[in-house]
mmCIF file of C-alpha atoms in Angstrom:
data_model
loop_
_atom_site.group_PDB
_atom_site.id
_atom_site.type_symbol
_atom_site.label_atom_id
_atom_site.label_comp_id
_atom_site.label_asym_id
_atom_site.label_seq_id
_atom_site.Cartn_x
_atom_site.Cartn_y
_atom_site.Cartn_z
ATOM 1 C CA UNK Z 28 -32.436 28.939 26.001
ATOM 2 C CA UNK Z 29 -29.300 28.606 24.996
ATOM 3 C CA UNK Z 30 -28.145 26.764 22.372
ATOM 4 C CA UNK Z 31 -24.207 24.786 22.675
ATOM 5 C CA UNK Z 32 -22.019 26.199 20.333
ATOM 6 C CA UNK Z 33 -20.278 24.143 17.672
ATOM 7 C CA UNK Z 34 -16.504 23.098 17.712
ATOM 8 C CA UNK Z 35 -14.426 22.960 14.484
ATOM 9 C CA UNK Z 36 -12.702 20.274 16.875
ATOM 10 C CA UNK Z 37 -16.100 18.171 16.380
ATOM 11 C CA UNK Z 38 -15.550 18.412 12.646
ATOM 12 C CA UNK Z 39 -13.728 16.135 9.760
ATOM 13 C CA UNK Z 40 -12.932 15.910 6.087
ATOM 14 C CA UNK Z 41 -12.799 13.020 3.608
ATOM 15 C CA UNK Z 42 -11.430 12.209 0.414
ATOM 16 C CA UNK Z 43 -13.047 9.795 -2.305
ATOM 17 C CA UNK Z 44 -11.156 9.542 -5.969
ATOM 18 C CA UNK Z 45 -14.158 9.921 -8.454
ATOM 19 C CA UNK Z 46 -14.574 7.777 -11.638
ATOM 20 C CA UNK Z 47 -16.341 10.195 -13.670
ATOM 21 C CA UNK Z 48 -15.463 13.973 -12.399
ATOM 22 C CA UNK Z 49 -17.797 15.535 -11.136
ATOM 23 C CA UNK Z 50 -19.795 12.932 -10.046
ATOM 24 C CA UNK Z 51 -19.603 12.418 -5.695
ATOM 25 C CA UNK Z 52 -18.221 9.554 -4.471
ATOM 26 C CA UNK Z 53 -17.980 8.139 -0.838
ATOM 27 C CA UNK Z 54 -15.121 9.258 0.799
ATOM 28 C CA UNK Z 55 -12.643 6.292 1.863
ATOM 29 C CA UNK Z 56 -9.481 8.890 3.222
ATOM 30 C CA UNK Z 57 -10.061 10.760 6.823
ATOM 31 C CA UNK Z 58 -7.135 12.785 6.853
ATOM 32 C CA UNK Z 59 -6.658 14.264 10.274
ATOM 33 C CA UNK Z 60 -6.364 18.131 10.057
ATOM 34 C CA UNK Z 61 -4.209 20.164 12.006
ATOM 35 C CA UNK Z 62 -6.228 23.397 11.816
ATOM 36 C CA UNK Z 63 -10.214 23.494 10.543
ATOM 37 C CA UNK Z 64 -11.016 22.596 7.002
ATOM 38 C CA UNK Z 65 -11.620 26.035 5.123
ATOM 39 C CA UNK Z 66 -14.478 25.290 1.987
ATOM 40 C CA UNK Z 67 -15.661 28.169 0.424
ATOM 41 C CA UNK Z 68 -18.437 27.828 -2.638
ATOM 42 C CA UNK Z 69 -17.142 30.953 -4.714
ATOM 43 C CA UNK Z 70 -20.126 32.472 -7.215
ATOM 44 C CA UNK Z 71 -19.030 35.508 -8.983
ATOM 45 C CA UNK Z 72 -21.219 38.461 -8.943
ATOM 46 C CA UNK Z 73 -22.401 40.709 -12.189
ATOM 47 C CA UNK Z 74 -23.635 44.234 -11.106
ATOM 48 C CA UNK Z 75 -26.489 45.786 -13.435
ATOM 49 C CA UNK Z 76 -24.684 49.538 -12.937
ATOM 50 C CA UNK Z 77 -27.467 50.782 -15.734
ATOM 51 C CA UNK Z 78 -28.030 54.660 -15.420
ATOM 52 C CA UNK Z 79 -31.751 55.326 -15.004
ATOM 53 C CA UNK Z 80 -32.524 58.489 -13.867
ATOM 54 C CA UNK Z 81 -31.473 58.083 -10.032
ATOM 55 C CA UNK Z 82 -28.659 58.037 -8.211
ATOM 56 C CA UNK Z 83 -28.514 53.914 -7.681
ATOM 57 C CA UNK Z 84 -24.981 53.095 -8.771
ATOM 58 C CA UNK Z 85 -26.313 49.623 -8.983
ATOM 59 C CA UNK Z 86 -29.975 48.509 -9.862
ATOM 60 C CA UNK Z 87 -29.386 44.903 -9.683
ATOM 61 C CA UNK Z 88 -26.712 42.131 -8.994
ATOM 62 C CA UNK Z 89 -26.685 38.772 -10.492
ATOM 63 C CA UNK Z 90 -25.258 35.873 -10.333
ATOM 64 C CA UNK Z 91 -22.575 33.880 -12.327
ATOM 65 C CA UNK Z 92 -21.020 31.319 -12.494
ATOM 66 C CA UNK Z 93 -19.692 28.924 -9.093
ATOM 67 C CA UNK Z 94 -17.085 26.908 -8.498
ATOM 68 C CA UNK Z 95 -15.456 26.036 -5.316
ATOM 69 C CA UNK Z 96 -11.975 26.034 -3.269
ATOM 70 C CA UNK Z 97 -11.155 23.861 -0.147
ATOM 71 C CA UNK Z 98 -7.865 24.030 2.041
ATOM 72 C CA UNK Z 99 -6.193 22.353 4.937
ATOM 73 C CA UNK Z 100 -3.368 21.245 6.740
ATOM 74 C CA UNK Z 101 -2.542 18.469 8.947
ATOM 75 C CA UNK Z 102 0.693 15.970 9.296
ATOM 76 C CA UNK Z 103 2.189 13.774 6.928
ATOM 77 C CA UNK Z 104 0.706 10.963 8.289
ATOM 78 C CA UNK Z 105 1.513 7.805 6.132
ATOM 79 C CA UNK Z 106 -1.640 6.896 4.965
ATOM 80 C CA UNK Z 107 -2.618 10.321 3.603
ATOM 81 C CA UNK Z 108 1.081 9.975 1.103
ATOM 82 C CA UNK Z 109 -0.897 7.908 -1.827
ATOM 83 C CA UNK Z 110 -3.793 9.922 -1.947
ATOM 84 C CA UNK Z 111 -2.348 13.309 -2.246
ATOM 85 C CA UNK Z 112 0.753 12.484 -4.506
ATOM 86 C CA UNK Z 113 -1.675 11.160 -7.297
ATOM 87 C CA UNK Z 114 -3.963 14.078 -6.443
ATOM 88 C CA UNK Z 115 -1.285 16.193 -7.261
ATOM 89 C CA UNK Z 116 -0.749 14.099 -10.821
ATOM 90 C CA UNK Z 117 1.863 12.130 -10.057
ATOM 91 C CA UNK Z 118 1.509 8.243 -11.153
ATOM 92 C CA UNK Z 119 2.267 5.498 -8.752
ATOM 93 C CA UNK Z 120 4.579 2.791 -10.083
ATOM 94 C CA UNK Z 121 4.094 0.407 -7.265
ATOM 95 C CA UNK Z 122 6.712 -2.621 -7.096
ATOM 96 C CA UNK Z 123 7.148 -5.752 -4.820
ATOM 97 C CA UNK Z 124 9.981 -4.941 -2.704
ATOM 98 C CA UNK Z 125 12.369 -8.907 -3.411
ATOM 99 C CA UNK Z 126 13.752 -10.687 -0.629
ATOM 100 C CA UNK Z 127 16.977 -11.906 -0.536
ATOM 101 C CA UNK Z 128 19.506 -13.012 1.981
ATOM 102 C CA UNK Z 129 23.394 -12.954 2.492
ATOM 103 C CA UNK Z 130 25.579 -14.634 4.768
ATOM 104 C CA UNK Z 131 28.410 -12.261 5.533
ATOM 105 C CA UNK Z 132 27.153 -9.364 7.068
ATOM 106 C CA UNK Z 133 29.126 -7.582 9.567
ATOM 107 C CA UNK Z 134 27.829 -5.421 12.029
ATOM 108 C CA UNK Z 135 29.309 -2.828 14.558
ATOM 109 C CA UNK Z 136 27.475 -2.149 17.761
ATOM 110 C CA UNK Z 137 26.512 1.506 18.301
ATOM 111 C CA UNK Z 138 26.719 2.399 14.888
ATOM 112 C CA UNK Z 139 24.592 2.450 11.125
ATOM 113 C CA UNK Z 140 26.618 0.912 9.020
ATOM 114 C CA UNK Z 141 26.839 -2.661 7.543
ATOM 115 C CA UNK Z 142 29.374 -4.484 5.270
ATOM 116 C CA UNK Z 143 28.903 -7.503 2.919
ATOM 117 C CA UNK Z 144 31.170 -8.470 0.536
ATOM 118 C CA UNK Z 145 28.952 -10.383 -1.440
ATOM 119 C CA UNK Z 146 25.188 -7.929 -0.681
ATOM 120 C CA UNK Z 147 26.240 -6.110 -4.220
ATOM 121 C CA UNK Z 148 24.000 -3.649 -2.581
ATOM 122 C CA UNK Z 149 22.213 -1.110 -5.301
ATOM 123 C CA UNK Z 150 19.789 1.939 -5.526
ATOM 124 C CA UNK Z 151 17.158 -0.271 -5.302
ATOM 125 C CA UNK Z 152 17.816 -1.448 -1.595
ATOM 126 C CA UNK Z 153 17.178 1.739 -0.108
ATOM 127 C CA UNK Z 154 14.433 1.865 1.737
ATOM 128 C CA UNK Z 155 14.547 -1.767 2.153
ATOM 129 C CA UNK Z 156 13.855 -3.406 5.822
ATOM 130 C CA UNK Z 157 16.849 -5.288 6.885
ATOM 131 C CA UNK Z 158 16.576 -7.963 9.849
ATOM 132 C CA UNK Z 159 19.892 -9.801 11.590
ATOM 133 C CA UNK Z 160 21.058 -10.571 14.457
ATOM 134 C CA UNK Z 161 22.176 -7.695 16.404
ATOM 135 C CA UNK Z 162 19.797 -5.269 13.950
ATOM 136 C CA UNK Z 163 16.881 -3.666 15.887
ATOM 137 C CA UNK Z 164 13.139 -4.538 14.937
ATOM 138 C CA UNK Z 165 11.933 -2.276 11.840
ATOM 139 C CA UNK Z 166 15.169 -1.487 10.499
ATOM 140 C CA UNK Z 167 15.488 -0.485 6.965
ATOM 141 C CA UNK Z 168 18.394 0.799 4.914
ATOM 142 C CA UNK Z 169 18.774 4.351 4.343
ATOM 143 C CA UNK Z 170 21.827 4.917 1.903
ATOM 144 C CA UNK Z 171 23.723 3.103 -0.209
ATOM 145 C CA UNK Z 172 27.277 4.143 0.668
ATOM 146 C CA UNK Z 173 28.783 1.206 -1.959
ATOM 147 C CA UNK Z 174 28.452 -1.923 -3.412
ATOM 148 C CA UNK Z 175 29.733 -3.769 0.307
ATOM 149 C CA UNK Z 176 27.972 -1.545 2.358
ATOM 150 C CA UNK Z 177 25.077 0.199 3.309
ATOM 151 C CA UNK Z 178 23.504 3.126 6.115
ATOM 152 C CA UNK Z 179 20.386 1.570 8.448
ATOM 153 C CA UNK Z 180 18.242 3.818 10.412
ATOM 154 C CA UNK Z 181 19.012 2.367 13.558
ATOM 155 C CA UNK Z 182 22.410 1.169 15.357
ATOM 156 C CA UNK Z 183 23.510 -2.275 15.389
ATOM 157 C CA UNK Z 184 23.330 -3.415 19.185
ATOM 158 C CA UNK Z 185 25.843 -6.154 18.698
ATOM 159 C CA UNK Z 186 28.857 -6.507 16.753
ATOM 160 C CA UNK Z 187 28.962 -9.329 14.785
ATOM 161 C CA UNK Z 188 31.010 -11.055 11.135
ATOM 162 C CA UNK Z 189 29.348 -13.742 8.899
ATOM 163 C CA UNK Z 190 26.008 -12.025 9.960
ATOM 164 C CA UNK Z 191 23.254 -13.737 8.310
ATOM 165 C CA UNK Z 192 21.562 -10.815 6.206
ATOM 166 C CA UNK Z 193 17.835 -10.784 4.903
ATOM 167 C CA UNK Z 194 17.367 -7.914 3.117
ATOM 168 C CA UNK Z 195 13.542 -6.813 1.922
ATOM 169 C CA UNK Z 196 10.304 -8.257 2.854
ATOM 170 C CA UNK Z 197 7.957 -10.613 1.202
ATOM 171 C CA UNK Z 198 4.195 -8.506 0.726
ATOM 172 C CA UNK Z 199 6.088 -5.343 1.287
ATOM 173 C CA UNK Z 200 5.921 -2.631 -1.762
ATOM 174 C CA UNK Z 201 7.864 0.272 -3.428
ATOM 175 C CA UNK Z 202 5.844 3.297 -4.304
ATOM 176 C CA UNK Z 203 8.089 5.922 -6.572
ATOM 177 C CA UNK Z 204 5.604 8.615 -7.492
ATOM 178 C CA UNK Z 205 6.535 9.844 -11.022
ATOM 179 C CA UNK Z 206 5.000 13.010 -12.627
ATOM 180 C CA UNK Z 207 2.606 11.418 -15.700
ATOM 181 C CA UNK Z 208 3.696 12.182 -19.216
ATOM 182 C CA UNK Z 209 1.763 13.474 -22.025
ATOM 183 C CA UNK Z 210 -1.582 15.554 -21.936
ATOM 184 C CA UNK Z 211 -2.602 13.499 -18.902
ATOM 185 C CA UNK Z 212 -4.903 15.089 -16.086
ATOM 186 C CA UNK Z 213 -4.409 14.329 -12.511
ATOM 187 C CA UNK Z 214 -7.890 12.308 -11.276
ATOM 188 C CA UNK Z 215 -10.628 14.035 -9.647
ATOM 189 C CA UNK Z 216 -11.074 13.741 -5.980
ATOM 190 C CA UNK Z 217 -14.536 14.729 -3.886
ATOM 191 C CA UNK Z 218 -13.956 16.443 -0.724
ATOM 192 C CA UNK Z 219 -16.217 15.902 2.176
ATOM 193 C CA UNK Z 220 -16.414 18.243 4.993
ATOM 194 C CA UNK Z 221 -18.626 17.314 7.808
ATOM 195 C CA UNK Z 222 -18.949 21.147 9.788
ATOM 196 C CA UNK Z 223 -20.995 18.968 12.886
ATOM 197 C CA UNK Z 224 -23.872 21.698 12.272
ATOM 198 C CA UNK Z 225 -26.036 18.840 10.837
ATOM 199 C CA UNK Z 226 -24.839 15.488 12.255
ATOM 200 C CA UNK Z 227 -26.483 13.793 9.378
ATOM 201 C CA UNK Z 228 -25.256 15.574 6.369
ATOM 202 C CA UNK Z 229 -21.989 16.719 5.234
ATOM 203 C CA UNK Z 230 -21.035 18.757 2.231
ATOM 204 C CA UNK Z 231 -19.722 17.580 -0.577
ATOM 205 C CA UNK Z 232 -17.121 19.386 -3.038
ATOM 206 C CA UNK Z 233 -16.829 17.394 -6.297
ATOM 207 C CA UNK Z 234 -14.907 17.296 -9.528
ATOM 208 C CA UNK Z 235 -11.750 19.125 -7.087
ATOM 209 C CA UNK Z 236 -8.342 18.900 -8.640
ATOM 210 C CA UNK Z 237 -5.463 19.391 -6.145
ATOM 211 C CA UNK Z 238 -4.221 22.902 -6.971
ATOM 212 C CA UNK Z 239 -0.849 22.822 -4.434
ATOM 213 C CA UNK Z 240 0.755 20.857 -2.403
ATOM 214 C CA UNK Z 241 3.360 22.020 0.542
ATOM 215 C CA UNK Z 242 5.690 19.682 2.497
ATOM 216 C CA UNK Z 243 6.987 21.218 5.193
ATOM 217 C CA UNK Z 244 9.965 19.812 6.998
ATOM 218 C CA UNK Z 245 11.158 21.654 10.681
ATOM 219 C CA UNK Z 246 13.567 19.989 13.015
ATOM 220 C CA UNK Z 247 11.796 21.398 15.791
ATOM 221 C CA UNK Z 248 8.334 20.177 14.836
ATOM 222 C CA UNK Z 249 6.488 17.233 12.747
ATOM 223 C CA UNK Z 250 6.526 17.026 9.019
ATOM 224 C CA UNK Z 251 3.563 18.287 7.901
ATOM 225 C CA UNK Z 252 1.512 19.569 4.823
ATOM 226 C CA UNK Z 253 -1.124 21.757 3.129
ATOM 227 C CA UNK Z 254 -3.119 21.442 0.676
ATOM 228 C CA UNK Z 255 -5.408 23.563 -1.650
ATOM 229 C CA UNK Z 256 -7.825 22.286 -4.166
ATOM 230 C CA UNK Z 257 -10.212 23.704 -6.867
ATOM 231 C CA UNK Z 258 -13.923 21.960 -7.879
ATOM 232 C CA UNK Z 259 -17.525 22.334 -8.519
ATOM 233 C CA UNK Z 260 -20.080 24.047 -6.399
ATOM 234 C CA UNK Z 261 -21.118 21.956 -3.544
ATOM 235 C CA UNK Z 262 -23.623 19.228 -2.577
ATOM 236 C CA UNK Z 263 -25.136 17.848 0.200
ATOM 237 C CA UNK Z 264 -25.391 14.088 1.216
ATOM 238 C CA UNK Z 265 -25.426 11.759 3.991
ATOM 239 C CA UNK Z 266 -22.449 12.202 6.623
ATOM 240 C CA UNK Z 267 -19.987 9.476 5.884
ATOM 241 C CA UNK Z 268 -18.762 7.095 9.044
ATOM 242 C CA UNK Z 269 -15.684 8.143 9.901
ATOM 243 C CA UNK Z 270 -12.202 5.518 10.486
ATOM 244 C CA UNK Z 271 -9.408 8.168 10.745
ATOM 245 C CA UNK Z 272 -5.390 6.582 10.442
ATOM 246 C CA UNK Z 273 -3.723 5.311 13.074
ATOM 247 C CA UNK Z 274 0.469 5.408 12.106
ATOM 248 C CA UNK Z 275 2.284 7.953 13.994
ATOM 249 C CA UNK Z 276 3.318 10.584 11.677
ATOM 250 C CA UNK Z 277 6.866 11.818 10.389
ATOM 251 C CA UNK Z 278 8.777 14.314 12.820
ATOM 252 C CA UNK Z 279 11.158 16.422 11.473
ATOM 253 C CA UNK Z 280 14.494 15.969 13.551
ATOM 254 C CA UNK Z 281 14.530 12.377 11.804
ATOM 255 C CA UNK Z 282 14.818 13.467 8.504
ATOM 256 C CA UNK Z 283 17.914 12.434 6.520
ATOM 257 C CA UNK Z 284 18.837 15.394 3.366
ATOM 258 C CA UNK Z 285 21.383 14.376 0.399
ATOM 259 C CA UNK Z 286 23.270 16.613 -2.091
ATOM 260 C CA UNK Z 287 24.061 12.977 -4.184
ATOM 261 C CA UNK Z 288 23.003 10.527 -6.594
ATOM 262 C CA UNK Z 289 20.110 8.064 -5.527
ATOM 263 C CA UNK Z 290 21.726 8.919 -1.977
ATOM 264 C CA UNK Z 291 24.932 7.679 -2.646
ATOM 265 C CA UNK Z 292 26.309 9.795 -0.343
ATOM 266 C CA UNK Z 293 26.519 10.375 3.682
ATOM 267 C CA UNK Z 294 23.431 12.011 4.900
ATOM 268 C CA UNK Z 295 24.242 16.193 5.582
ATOM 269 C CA UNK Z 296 23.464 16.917 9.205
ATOM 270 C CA UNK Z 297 22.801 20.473 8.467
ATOM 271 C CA UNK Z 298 19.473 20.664 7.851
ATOM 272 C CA UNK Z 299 17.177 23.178 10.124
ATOM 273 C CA UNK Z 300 13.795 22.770 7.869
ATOM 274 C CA UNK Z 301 12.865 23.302 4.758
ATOM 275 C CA UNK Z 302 9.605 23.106 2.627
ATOM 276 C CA UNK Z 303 8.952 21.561 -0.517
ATOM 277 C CA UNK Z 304 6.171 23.227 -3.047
ATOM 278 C CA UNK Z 305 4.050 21.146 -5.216
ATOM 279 C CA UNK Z 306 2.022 23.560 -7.842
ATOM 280 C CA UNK Z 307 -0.797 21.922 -10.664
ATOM 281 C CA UNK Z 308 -1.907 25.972 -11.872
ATOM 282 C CA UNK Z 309 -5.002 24.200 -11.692
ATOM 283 C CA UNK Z 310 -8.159 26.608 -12.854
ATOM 284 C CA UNK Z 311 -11.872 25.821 -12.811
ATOM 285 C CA UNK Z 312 -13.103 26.447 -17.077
ATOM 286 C CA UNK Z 313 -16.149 28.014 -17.141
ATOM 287 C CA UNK Z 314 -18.438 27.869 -20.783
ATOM 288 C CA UNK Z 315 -21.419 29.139 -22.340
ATOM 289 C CA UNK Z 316 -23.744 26.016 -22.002
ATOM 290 C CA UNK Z 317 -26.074 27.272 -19.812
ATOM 291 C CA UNK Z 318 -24.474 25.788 -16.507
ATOM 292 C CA UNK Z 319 -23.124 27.826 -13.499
ATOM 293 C CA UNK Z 320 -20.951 25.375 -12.879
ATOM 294 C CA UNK Z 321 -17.323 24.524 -14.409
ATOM 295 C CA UNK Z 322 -17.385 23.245 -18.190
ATOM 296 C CA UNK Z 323 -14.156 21.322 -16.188
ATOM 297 C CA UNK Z 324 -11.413 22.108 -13.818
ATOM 298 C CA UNK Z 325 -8.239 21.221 -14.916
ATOM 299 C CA UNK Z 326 -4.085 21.663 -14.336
ATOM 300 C CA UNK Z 327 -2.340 23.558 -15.785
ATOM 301 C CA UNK Z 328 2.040 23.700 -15.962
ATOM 302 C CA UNK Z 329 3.070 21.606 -12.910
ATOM 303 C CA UNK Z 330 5.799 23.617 -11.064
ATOM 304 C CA UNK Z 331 8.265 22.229 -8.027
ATOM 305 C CA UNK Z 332 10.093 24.753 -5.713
ATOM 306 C CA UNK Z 333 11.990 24.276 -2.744
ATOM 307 C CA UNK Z 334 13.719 25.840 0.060
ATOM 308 C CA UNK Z 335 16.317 24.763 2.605
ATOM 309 C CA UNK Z 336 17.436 26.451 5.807
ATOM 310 C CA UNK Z 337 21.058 25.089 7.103
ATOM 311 C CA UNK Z 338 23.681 26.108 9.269
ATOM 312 C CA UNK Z 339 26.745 27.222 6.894
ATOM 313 C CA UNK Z 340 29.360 25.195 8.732
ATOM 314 C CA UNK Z 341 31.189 24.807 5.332
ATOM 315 C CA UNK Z 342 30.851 25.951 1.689
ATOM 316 C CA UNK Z 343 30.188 22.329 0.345
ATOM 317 C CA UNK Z 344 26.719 23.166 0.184
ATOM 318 C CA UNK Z 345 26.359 26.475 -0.913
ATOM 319 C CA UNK Z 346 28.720 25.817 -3.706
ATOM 320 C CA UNK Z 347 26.121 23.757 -5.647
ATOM 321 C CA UNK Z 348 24.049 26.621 -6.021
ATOM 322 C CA UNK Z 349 27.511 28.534 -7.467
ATOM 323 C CA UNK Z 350 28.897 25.940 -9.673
ATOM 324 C CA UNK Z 351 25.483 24.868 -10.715
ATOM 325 C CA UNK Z 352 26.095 21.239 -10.403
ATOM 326 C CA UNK Z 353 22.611 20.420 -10.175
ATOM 327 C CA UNK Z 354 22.922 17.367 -7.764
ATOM 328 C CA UNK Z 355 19.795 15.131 -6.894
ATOM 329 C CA UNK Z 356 18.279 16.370 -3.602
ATOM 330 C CA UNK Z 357 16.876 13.373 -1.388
ATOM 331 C CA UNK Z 358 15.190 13.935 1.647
ATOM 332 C CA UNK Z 359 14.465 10.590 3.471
ATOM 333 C CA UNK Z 360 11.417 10.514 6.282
ATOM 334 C CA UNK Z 361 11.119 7.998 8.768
ATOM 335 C CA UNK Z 362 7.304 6.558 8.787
ATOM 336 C CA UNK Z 363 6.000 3.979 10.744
ATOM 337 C CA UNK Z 364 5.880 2.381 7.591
ATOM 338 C CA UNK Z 365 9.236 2.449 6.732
ATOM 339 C CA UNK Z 366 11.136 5.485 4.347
ATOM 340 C CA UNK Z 367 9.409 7.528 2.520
ATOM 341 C CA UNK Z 368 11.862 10.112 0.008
#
């Protein structure tokens, strides 16, 4: 008899931040992958190479110590943001998003931009929804081009003066993710991979710390990511019930790049795609106290690189690399959510 193979389509991963590292929690993330989850439980090996009178190279092989490694990708869906930017170590300074509303907007159909004279539009407002008359459903400002006007992500279907403006939205909140200061440690996270072999139990990796992180922007694809992470040996427990997300996910032809202060600036229309590297050094400590597993895992120097590929229609870009201006570089995603930079 034969016996139905298994699909890695049949399979999922979870994510549960632990209180005490180490210890397994109940995952309460279902990221959806975009290629099979790849756990590996990695024991080292000692080899006994003794010489004892034959010509064994190696009379015995025992083992050491275990720790474990689990990587994926998938898209950058909006609810998988949170858990993977604090994963990474990065704190989140979450803010209410204030309403407020103005009475002289102008508008001008078929294009992005709005005027107020009296808005006194600022940094904070980008990323802001912005509803009016003649502004399409689940608008929200982009750029700040000045203190009387501002860039939306959709065009204005009717032109109108003395537009009534509300700008924000009340329940709505700001998440900047800011890198944590001091000796702090990013928190532990257990991973959960349910490989359908057993459809009761999955395997658990606890005590992981997020090694790397990789956005990856293409204007010919979806924004998407990968992510590595470094724990203890693995467990077994009950398969959790799976609720995956539901928000469409980021693609990358609606991306907006700046060269500019807090995206003061027009948005560059040059950008072909680009990834984004996220790096904790993170390494699994291993002790004499008569455990295989980690003493801890920990990160180490926190690194960011990035690369850009753009058409050179110009040298305005280029020469920031030359005159070493060091300008801010903001890259603003469109999320069912709203903007995410």
């Amino acid at each position: 008899e034969l016996t139905m193979p298994f699909l890695s389509r049949q399979t999922y991963m979870g994510l549960g931040k632990e209180v005490t590292q180490g210890t397994a929690v109940t995952a309460t993330l279902f990221p959806p992958v975009a290629t099979s989850v790849k756990p590996a439980d990695t024991p080292t090996y000692v080899d006994d190479d003794s010489i004892v009178a034959n010509r064994s190279k190696i009379r015995e092989s025992y083992q050491g110590p275990i720790d474990s490694d689990v990587s994926y990708d998938g898209f950058w869906f909006p609810e998988v943001i949170g858990f993977h930017t604090i994963a990474m170590g990065l704190l989140d300074a979450a803010t209410p998003v204030t309403t407020r509303t103005v009475a002289d907007g102008v508008t001008t159909i078929t294009t992005n931009t709005v005027t107020s004279a009296t808005a006194a539009f600022t940094t904070a407002d980008r990323g802001s929804p912005i509803t009016a008359t003649g502004i399409p459903a689940l608008t929200f400002i982009t750029a700040i081009n000045s203190a009387t006007s501002v860039q939306i992500s959709a065009n204005a279907t009717a032109t109108g003066a003395a537009v009534s403006l509300v700008i924000g939205t009340t329940g709505v909140y700001r998440h900047p993710f800011r890198l944590a200061t001091g000796a702090q440690q990013p928190a532990s996270f257990t991973v959960v991979d349910f490989d359908a072999v057993d459809s009761t139990s999955a395997r658990n990796y606890p005590g992981s710390v997020m090694d790397s992180l990789d956005l990856t922007i293409d204007a010919k694809g979806a924004v998407k990511y990968a992510a590595k992470w470094k724990g203890w040996p693995s467990t077994i427990s009950a398969a959790p019930t799976a609720v995956f997300p539901t928000s469409a996910g980021a693609m990358g032809w609606q991306a907006q790049c700046y060269f500019a202060p807090l995206g003061l600036a027009t948005a560059i229309p040059r950008l072909i795609s680009g990834t984004i590297g996220l790096k904790n050094g993170t390494e699994a400590i291993h002790t004499a106290n008569g455990l295989q597993s980690p003493y801890n895992v920990w990160a180490g120097d926190f690194e960011v690189s990035i690369k850009l590929k753009m058409l050179l229609e110009n040298t305005a870009d280029w020469r920031h690399f030359i005159v070493n201006d060091q300008p801010p570089l903001i890259i603003n995603l469109t999320l069912a959510s709203g903007i995410s930079s």
